[in-house]
Amino acid sequence: MKIVSRDRWFEVEHRHDGICLIHEPYVRPFYRCNMWHVQGREHDVLIDSGSGLVSLREQLPWLTEKPLLAVASHCHFDHIAGHHEFDERLVHPAEADILAAPDGANTLATDFVGDDMFEAHPDCPLCYAEYRVRAAPATRLVEDGDVLDLGNRVLQVLHTPGHSPGGISLWEAQTHTLFSGDILYDGPLIEDAYHSNLEDYARSLARLRELPVRTVHGGHFASFSGERMRELIDAWFDAHRLN
């Protein structure tokens, strides 16, 4: 398999409104976590932290120029393996135990980390048997309705279980922007993980559908409009005959 240097492992795409997408281009799209960096006047937020194969802080030192809140949208390996690098780590209580004591089973790493996941490896071949998600105990637990005040912008925590019990989305009402994690993105959804729950999934999607969303930044694949969000949610309910 192709080997790439660590300084090429991440790509950064700057969006409007002080938001940028960080991702790992050599991880294939189905497995590739979107890491969303949201800039505020006093604090920044990083939503999810990727595979952990290459250090975010080492390769992207500007991430911590301001105090940074590293938020876990949920605790599967592709979203939390870089969390140990940051001082402030936020997660919903339902998955705090996973963030504090991750293993191959509870993070799904055992099920998914393998050749199919990669176009290339960083620097040296990856031994899958040695892949580990490092413990990153939460410094703050966040519940539904909590807010993250960045000084000039506010993100509200929405508990959106279904994909996993502690899944959260972040809602910026001022800009009508939703960071949806893995409860919804424009691609094949995972709703049969060991702790997924379809009834929770339905309630979470019904709740999101009522929001006046303009833009959705999901946990995987490309961002999309609020209109597309409603189409995806309606299609999910049609497919599950739950509407």
Coordinates of N, CA, C and O in Angstrom, one line a residue, residues 75 120 183 225:
C75 N -18.8 8.3 20.2 CA -17.5 7.7 20.6 C -17.1 6.5 19.8 O -16.5 5.6 20.3
A120 N -4.0 4.8 1.6 CA -2.6 4.9 1.9 C -2.4 4.9 3.4 O -3.3 5.1 4.1
I183 N -25.7 10.9 13.1 CA -27.2 10.6 13.1 C -27.7 10.9 11.7 O -28.6 10.2 11.2
S225 N -27.8 21.0 2.1 CA -28.8 22.0 2.5 C -29.9 21.5 3.4 O -30.0 20.2 3.5

